[in-house]
Coordinates of C-alpha atoms and ligand atoms in Angstrom, one line a residue:
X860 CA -8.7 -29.8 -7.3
X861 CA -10.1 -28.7 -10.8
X862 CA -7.7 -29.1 -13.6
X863 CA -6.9 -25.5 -15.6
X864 CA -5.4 -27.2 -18.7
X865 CA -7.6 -26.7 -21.5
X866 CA -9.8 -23.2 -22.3
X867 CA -12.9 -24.9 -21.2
X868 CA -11.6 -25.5 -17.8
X869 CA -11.8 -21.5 -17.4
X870 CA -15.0 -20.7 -15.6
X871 CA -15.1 -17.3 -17.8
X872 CA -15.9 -20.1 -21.1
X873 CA -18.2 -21.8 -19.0
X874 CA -16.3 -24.2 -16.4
X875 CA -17.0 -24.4 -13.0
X876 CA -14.6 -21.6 -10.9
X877 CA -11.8 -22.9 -9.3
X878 CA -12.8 -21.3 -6.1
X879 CA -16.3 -21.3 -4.0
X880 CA -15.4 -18.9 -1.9
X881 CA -13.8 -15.4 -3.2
X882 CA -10.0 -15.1 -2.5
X883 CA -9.0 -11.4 -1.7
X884 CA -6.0 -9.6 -2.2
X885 CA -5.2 -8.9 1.6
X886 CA -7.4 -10.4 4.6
X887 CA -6.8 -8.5 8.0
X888 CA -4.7 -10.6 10.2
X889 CA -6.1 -10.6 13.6
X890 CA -2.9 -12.2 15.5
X891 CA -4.2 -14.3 18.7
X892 CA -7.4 -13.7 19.4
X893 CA -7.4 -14.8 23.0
X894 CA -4.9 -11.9 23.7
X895 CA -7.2 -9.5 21.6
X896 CA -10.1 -10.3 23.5
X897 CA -8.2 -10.1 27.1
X898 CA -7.2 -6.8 26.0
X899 CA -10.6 -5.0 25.2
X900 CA -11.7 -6.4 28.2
X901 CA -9.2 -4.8 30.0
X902 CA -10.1 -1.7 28.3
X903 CA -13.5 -1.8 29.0
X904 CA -13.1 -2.5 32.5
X905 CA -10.3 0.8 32.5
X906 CA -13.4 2.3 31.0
X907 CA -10.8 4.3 29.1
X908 CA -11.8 4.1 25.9
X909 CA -9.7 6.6 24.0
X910 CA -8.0 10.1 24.2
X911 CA -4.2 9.2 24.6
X912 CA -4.9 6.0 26.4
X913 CA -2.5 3.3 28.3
X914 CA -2.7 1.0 25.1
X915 CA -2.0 3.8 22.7
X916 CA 0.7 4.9 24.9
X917 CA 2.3 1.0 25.0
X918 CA 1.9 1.2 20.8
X919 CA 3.3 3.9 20.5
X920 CA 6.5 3.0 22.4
X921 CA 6.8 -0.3 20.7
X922 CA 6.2 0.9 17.3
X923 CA 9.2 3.8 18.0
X924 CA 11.6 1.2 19.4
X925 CA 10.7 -1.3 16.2
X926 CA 11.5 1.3 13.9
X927 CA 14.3 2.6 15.8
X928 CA 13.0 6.5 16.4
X929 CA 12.2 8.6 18.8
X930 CA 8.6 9.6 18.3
X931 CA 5.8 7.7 17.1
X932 CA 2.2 10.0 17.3
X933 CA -0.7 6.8 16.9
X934 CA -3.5 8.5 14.1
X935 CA -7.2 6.8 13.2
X936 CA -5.6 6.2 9.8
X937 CA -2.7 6.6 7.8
X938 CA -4.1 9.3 5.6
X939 CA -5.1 11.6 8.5
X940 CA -1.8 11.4 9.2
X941 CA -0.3 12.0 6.0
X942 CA -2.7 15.2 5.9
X943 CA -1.5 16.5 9.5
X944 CA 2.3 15.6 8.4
X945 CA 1.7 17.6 5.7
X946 CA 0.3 20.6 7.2
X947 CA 2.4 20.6 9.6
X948 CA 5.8 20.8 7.5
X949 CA 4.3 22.4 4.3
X950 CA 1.4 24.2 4.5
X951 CA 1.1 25.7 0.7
X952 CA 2.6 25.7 -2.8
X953 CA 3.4 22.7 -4.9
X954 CA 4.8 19.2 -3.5
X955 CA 6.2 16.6 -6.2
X956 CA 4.8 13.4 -5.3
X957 CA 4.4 10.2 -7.8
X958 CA 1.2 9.5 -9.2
X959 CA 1.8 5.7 -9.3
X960 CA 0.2 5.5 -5.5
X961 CA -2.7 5.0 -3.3
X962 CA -5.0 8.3 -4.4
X963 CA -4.9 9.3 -0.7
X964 CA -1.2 10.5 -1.1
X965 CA -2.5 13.3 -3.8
X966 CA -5.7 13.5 -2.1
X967 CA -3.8 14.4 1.4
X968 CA -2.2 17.1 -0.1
X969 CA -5.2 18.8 -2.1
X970 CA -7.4 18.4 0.5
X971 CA -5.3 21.2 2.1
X972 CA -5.1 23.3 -1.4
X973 CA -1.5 22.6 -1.7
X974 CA -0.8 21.3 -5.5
X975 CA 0.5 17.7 -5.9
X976 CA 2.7 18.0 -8.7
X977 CA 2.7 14.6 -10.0
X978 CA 6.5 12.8 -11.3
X979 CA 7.3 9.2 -12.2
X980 CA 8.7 6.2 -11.2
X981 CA 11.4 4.1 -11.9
X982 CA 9.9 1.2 -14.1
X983 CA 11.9 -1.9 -12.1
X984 CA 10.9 -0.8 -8.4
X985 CA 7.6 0.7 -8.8
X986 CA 8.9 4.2 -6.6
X987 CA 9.7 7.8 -6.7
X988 CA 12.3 8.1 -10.1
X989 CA 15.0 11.2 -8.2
X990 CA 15.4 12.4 -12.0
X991 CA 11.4 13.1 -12.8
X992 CA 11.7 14.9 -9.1
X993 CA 14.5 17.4 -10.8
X994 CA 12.3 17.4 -13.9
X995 CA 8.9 18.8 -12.2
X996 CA 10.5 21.5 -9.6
X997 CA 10.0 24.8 -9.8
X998 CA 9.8 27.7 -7.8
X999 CA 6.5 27.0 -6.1
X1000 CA 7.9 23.8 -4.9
X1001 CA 7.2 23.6 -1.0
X1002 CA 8.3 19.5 -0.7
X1003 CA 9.1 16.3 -1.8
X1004 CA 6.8 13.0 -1.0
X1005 CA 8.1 9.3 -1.2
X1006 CA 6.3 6.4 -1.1
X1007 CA 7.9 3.2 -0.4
X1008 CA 5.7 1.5 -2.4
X1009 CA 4.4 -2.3 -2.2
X1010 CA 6.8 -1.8 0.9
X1011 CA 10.2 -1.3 -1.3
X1012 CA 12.1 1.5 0.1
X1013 CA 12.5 4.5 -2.2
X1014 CA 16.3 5.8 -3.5
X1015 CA 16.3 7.5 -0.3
X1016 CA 20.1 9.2 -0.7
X1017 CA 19.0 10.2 -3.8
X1018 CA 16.1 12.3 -2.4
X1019 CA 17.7 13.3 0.7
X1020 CA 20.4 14.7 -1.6
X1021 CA 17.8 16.6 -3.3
X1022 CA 15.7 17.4 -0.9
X1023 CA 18.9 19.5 0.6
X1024 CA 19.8 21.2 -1.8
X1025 CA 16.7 22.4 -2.3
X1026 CA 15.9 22.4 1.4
X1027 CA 12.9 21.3 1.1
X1028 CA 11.2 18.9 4.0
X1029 CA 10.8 15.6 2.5
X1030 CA 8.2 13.3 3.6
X1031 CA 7.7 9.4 3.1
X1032 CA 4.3 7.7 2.5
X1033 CA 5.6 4.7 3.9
X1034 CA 2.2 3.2 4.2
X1035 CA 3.3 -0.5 2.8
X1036 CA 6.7 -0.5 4.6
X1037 CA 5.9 -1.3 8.2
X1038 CA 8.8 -3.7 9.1
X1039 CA 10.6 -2.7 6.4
X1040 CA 14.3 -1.8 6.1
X1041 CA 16.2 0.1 2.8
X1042 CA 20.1 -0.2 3.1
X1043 CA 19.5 -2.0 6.4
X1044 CA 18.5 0.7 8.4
X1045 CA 14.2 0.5 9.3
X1046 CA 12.0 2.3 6.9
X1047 CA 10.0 5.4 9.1
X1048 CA 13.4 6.6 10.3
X1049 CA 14.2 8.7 6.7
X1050 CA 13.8 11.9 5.6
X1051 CA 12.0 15.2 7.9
X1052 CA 8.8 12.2 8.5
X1053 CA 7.6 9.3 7.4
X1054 CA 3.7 8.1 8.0
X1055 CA 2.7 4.2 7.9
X1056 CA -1.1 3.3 7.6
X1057 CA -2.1 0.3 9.7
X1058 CA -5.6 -0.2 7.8
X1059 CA -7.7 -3.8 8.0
X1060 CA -6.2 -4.8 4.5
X1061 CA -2.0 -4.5 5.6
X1062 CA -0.6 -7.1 6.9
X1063 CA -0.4 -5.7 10.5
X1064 CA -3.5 -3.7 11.2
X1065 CA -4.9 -1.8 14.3
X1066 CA -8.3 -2.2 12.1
X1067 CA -7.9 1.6 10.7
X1068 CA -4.9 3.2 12.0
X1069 CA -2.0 4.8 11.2
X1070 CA 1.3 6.9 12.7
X1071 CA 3.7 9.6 12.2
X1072 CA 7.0 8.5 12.9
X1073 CA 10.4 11.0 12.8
X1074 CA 12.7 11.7 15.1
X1075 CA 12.1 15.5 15.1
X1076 CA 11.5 16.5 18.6
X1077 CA 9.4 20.4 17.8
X1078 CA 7.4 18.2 14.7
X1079 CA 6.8 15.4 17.2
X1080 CA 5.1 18.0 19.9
X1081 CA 3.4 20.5 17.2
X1082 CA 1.5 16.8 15.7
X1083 CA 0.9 15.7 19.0
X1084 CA -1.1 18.9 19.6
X1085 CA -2.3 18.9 15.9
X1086 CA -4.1 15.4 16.4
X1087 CA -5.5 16.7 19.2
X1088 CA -7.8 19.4 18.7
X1089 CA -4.8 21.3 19.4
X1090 CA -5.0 21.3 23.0
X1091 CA -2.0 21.7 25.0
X1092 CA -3.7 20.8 28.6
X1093 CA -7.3 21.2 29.5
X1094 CA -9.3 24.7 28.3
X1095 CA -5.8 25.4 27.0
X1096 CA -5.8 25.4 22.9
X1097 CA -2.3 26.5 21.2
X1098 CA -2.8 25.7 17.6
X1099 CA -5.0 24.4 14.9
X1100 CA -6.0 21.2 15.2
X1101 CA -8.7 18.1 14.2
X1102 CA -9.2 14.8 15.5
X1103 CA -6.7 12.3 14.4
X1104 CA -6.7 10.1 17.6
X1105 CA -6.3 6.4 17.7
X1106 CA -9.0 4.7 20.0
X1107 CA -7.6 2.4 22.9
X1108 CA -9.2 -0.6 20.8
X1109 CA -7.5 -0.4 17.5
X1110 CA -3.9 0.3 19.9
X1111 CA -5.0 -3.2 21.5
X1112 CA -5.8 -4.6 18.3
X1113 CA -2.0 -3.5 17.4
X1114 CA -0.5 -4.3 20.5
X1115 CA -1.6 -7.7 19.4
X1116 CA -1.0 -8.0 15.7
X1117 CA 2.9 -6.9 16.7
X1118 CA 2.9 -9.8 19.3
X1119 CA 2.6 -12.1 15.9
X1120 CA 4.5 -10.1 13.6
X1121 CA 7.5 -12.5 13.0
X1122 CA 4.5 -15.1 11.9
X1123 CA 2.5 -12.7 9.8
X1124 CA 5.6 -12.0 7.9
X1125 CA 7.3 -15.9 7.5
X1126 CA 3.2 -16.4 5.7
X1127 CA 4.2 -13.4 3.4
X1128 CA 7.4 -14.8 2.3
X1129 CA 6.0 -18.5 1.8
X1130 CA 3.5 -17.2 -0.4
X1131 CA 5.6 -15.2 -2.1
X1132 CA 8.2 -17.7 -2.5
X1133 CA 5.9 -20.0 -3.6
X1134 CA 4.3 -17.5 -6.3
X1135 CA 7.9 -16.7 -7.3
X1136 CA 8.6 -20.5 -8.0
X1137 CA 4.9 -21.1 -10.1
X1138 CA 5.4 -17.9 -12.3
X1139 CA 9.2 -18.1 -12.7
X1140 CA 8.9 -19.8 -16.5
X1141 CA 5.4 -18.1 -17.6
X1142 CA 6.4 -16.0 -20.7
X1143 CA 5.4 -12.2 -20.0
X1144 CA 4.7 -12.4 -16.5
X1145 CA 7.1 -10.6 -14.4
X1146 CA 6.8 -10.9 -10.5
X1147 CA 8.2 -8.0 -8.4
X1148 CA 11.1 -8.9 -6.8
X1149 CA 11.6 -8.1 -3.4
X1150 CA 15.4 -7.5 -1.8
X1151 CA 16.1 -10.7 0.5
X1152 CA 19.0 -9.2 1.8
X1153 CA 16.9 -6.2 3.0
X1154 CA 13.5 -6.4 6.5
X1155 CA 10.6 -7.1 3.6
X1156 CA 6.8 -7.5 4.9
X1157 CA 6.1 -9.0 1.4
X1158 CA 2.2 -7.7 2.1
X1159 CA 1.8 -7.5 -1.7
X1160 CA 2.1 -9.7 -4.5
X1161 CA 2.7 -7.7 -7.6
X1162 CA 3.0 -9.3 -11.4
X1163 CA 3.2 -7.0 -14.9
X1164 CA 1.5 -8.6 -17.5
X1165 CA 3.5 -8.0 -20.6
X1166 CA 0.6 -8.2 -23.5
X1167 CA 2.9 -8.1 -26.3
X1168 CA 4.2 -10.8 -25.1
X1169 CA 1.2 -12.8 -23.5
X1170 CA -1.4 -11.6 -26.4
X1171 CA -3.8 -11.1 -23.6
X1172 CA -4.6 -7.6 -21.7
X1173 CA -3.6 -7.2 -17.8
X1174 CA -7.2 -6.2 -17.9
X1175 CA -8.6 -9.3 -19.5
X1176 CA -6.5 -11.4 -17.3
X1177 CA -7.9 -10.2 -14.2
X1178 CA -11.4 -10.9 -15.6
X1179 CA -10.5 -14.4 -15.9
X1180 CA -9.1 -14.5 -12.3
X1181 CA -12.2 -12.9 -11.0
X1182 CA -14.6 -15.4 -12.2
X1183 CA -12.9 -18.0 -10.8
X1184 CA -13.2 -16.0 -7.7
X1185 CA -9.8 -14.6 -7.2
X1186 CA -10.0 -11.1 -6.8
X1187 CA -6.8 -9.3 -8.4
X1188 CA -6.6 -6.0 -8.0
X1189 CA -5.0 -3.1 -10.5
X1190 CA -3.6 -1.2 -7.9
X1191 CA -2.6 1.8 -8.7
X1192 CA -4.9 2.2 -12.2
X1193 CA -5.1 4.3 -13.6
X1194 CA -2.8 6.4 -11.6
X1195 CA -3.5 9.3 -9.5
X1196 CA -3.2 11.9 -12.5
X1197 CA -6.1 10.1 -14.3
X1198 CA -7.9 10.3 -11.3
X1199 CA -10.1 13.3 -10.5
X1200 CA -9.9 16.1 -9.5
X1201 CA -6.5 16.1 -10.8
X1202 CA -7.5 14.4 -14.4
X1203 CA -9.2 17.5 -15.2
X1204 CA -6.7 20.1 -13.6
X1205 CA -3.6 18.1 -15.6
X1206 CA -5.4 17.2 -18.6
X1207 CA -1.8 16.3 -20.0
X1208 CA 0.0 15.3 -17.3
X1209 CA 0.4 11.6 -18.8
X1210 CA 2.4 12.8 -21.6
X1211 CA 4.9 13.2 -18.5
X1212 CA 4.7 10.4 -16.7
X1213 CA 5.3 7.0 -19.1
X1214 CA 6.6 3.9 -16.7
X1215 CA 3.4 5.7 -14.8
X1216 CA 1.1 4.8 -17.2
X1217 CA 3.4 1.8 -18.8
X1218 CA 2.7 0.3 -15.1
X1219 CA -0.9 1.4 -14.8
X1220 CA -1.5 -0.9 -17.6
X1221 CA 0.5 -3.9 -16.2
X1222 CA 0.1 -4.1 -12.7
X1223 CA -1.7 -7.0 -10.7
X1224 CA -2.1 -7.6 -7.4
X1225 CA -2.9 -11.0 -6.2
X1226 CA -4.0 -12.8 -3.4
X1227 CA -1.4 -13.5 -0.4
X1228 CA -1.5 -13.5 3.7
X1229 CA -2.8 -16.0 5.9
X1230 CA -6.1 -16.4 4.3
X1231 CA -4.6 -17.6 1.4
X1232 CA -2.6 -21.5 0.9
X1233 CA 0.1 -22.6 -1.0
X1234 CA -2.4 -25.1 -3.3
X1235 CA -4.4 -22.6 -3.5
X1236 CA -1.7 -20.3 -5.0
X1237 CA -0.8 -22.9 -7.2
X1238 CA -3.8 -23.0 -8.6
X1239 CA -3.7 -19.2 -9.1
X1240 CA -0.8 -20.1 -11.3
X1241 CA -2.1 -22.2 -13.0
X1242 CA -5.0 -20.2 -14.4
X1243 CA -2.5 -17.7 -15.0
X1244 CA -0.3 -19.8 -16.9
X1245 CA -3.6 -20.9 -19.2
X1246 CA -4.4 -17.2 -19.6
X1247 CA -1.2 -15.8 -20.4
X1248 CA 0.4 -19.2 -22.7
X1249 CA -2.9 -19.0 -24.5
X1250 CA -3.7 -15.4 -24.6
X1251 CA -3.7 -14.7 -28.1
X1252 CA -6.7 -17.1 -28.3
X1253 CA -8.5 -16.2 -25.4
X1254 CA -8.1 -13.0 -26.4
X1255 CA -10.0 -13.9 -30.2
X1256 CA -12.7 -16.0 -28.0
X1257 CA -13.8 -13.5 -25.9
X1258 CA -13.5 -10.8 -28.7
X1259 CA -16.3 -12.7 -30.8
X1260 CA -18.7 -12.9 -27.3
X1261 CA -17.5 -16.4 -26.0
X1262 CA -17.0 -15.6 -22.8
X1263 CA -18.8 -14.3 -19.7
X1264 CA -17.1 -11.4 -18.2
X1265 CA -17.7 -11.1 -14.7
X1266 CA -17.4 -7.2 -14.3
X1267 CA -13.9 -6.9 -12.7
X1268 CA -12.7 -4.0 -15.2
Ligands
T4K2187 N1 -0.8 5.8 1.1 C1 -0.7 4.6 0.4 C2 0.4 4.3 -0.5 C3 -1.7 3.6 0.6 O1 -1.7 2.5 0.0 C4 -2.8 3.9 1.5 C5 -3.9 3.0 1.8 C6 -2.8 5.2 2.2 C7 -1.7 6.1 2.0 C8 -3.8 5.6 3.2 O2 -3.8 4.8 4.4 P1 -5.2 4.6 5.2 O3 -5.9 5.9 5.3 O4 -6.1 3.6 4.4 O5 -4.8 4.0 6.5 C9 -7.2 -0.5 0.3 C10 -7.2 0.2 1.7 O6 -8.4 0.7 2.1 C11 -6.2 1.2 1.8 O7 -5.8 1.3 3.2 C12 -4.9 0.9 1.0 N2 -3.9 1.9 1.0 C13 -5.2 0.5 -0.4 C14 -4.0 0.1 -1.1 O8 -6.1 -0.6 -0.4 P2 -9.2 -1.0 -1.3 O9 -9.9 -0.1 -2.2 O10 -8.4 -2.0 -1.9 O11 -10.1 -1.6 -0.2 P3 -11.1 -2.8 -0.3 O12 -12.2 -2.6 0.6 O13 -11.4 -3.1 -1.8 O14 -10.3 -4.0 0.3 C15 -9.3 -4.8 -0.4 C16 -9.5 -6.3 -0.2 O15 -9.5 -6.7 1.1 C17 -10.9 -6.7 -0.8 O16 -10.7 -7.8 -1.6 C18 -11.7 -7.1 0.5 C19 -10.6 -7.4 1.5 N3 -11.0 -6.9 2.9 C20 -11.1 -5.6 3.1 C21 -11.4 -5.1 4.3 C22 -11.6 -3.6 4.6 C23 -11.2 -7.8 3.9 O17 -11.1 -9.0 3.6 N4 -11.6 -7.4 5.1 C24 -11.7 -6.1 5.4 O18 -11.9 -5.7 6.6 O19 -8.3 0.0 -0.5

């Protein structure tokens, strides 16, 4: 293994990178492969390809029985699903929805010219802060949408409590929180709906995918038709709709990634564990914790750089990691608010939102799932132990040109 002890060892002052191959921050899990390929042959031979097929049928029902509700309406991704969700329960005015997320959450919601109204997070769990919620209503507010980020669930009561007094619907992006629990009870059963995104890069996929889950009986029927063109039974069309099916192939793909959940997850919290045990003493580097007492996918492994502490940027730290080939990412920079088109409509909107943009400028996602092993994450460390215990002067170095920046900010 090449040493990371001395600044020359970094391959951004010249050293050869740690890694030959590129290490990325979430590789699909494909589950047994056998049992994947049995499948689409079985599908093939059906010759039912899509349109509320067998397999999607069987996902659905295991997904709703996982999470412990009664409806579960399988989507091509999780942000067609968020956008039928949406327009099913809100249809217009303002929703207050945090801008430390994924930029489909906002985008989901102005996409149907209904007005995210961006509030912030609370700076120790990354989600929705209840008091910013208060802070942005007003009366044009139509809803409320939570996101369980990195797969921690949201102050649920909190919101609920809000949401009721406002009666307002309130939604949950729960698109990191598949087999996730919050006060023990499964994450996807809160609030008037909750959507979960089952894209390539999570760590149970269905390759793009996604699903509405509530347990809302009329909501339940009116997505069902929603997602499907609207049609209640052939040449019969009873509201508007688009085309947010899931094909019989990514439902096979997902039939078989659940098979291996249990595994998928255990992976997770070995490398997360073993993250947690490498960083623990590295001044200004501050791993997200995760609840052990609470269902955790662990699918992302989040650290905050603190620079005044470490003398050395988040920004210029992923640079380093990068040309050694590990490819961190700044998930959620620079936050949805500074993101267009909403930069330009809310030129101000940051003077609002400060663990937002605190975080923004922290946050780094690093490499976990099965793709990834534990020396492999030690070595990680160790670079990030080199770049954060010597940051001031790395920071100096690469100042006066020393350095060969690979790009990564
Ligand atoms: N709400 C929230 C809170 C979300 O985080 C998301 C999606 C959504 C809603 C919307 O759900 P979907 O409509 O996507 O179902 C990724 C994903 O595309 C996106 O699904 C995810 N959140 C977001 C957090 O991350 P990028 O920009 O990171 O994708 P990309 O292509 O850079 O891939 C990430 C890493 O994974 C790379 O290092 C390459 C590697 N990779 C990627 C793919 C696609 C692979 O190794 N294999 C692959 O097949 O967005």
């Amino acid at each position: 293994m090449i040493s990371r002890k001395q600044l020359h060892d970094l391959a951004i002052f010249g050293g050869t990178p740690a890694f030959d191959e590129r290490l990325h921050v979430g590789r699909p899990h494909v589950g047994d492969r056998d049992r994947l390929l049995a499948r689409i042959n079985d599908l093939i031979d059906r010759c039912w390809l899509t349109n509320n097929g067998p397999y999607v049928q069987e996902f659905e029902r295991t997904v709703a029985g996982m999470v412990g509700v009664k409806h579960c309406i399988a989507m091509c991704n999780g942000t067609v699903a968020l956008e039928i969700l949406i327009r099913a329960t809100v249809v217009t005015g303002e929703v207050i929805v945090p801008s430390f997320t994924f930029i489909a959450t906002a985008h989901a919601l102005q996409w149907q010219e209904i007005t995210p109204v961006f509030c912030d997070v609370n700076p120790w769990t990354h989600t929705i802060d209840p008091r910013s919620v208060v802070a942005m209503m007003t009366p044009r507010t139509t809803g409320i949408i939570g996101v369980h980020l990195w797969g921690r669930g949201c102050d649920v009561e909190a919101l609920t409590g809000i949401a009721q007094e406002h009666n307002l619907p309130l939604l949950f992006d729960a698109a990191h929180a598949f087999g996730c629990s919050h006060n023990g009870r499964m994450i996807g059963s809160f609030g008037t709906a909750e959507v979960f995104s089952f894209h390539a890069t999570k760590f149970f996929n269905t390759f793009e995918g996604g699903a509405v889950v509530t347990n809302d009986d009329a909501l339940a029927a009116k997505i069902r038709l929603m997602k499907n063109f609207g049609f209640a039974g052939y040449d019969n069309v009873a509201y508007i709709g688009t085309n947010g099916k899931m094909s019989e192939i990514c439902a096979a793909m997902g039939l078989t990634g659940l098979e291996s959940l249990d595994e998928s997850i255990a992976i997770n919290y070995r490398n997360y564990k073993e993250y947690q045990h490498e960083l623990a003493d590295v001044p200004g580097v501050h791993l997200l914790a995760y609840d052990e007492r609470e269902r955790c996918n662990y699918q992302y492994v989040v650290v905050e750089i603190d620079e005044t502490v470490t003398g050395i940027s988040r920004d210029k730290v992923m640079d380093i990691l990068w040309s050694e080939n590990v490819l961190a990412r700044r998930y959620f920079y620079p936050g949805c608010h500074r993101m267009e088109p909403y930069r330009s409509y809310f030129p101000h909107a940051g003077l609002l939102l400060p663990e937002t943009e605190r975080l923004a400028a922290r946050v780094l996602v690093l490499p976990t799932g099965t793709a990834v092993s534990s020396s492999e994450i030690r070595t990680i460390c160790a670079i990030m132990r080199l770049a954060t215990v010597r940051g001031g002067e790395i920071t100096e170095r690469l100042a006066h040109g020393s350095g060969q920046l690979v790009g990564a900010s």
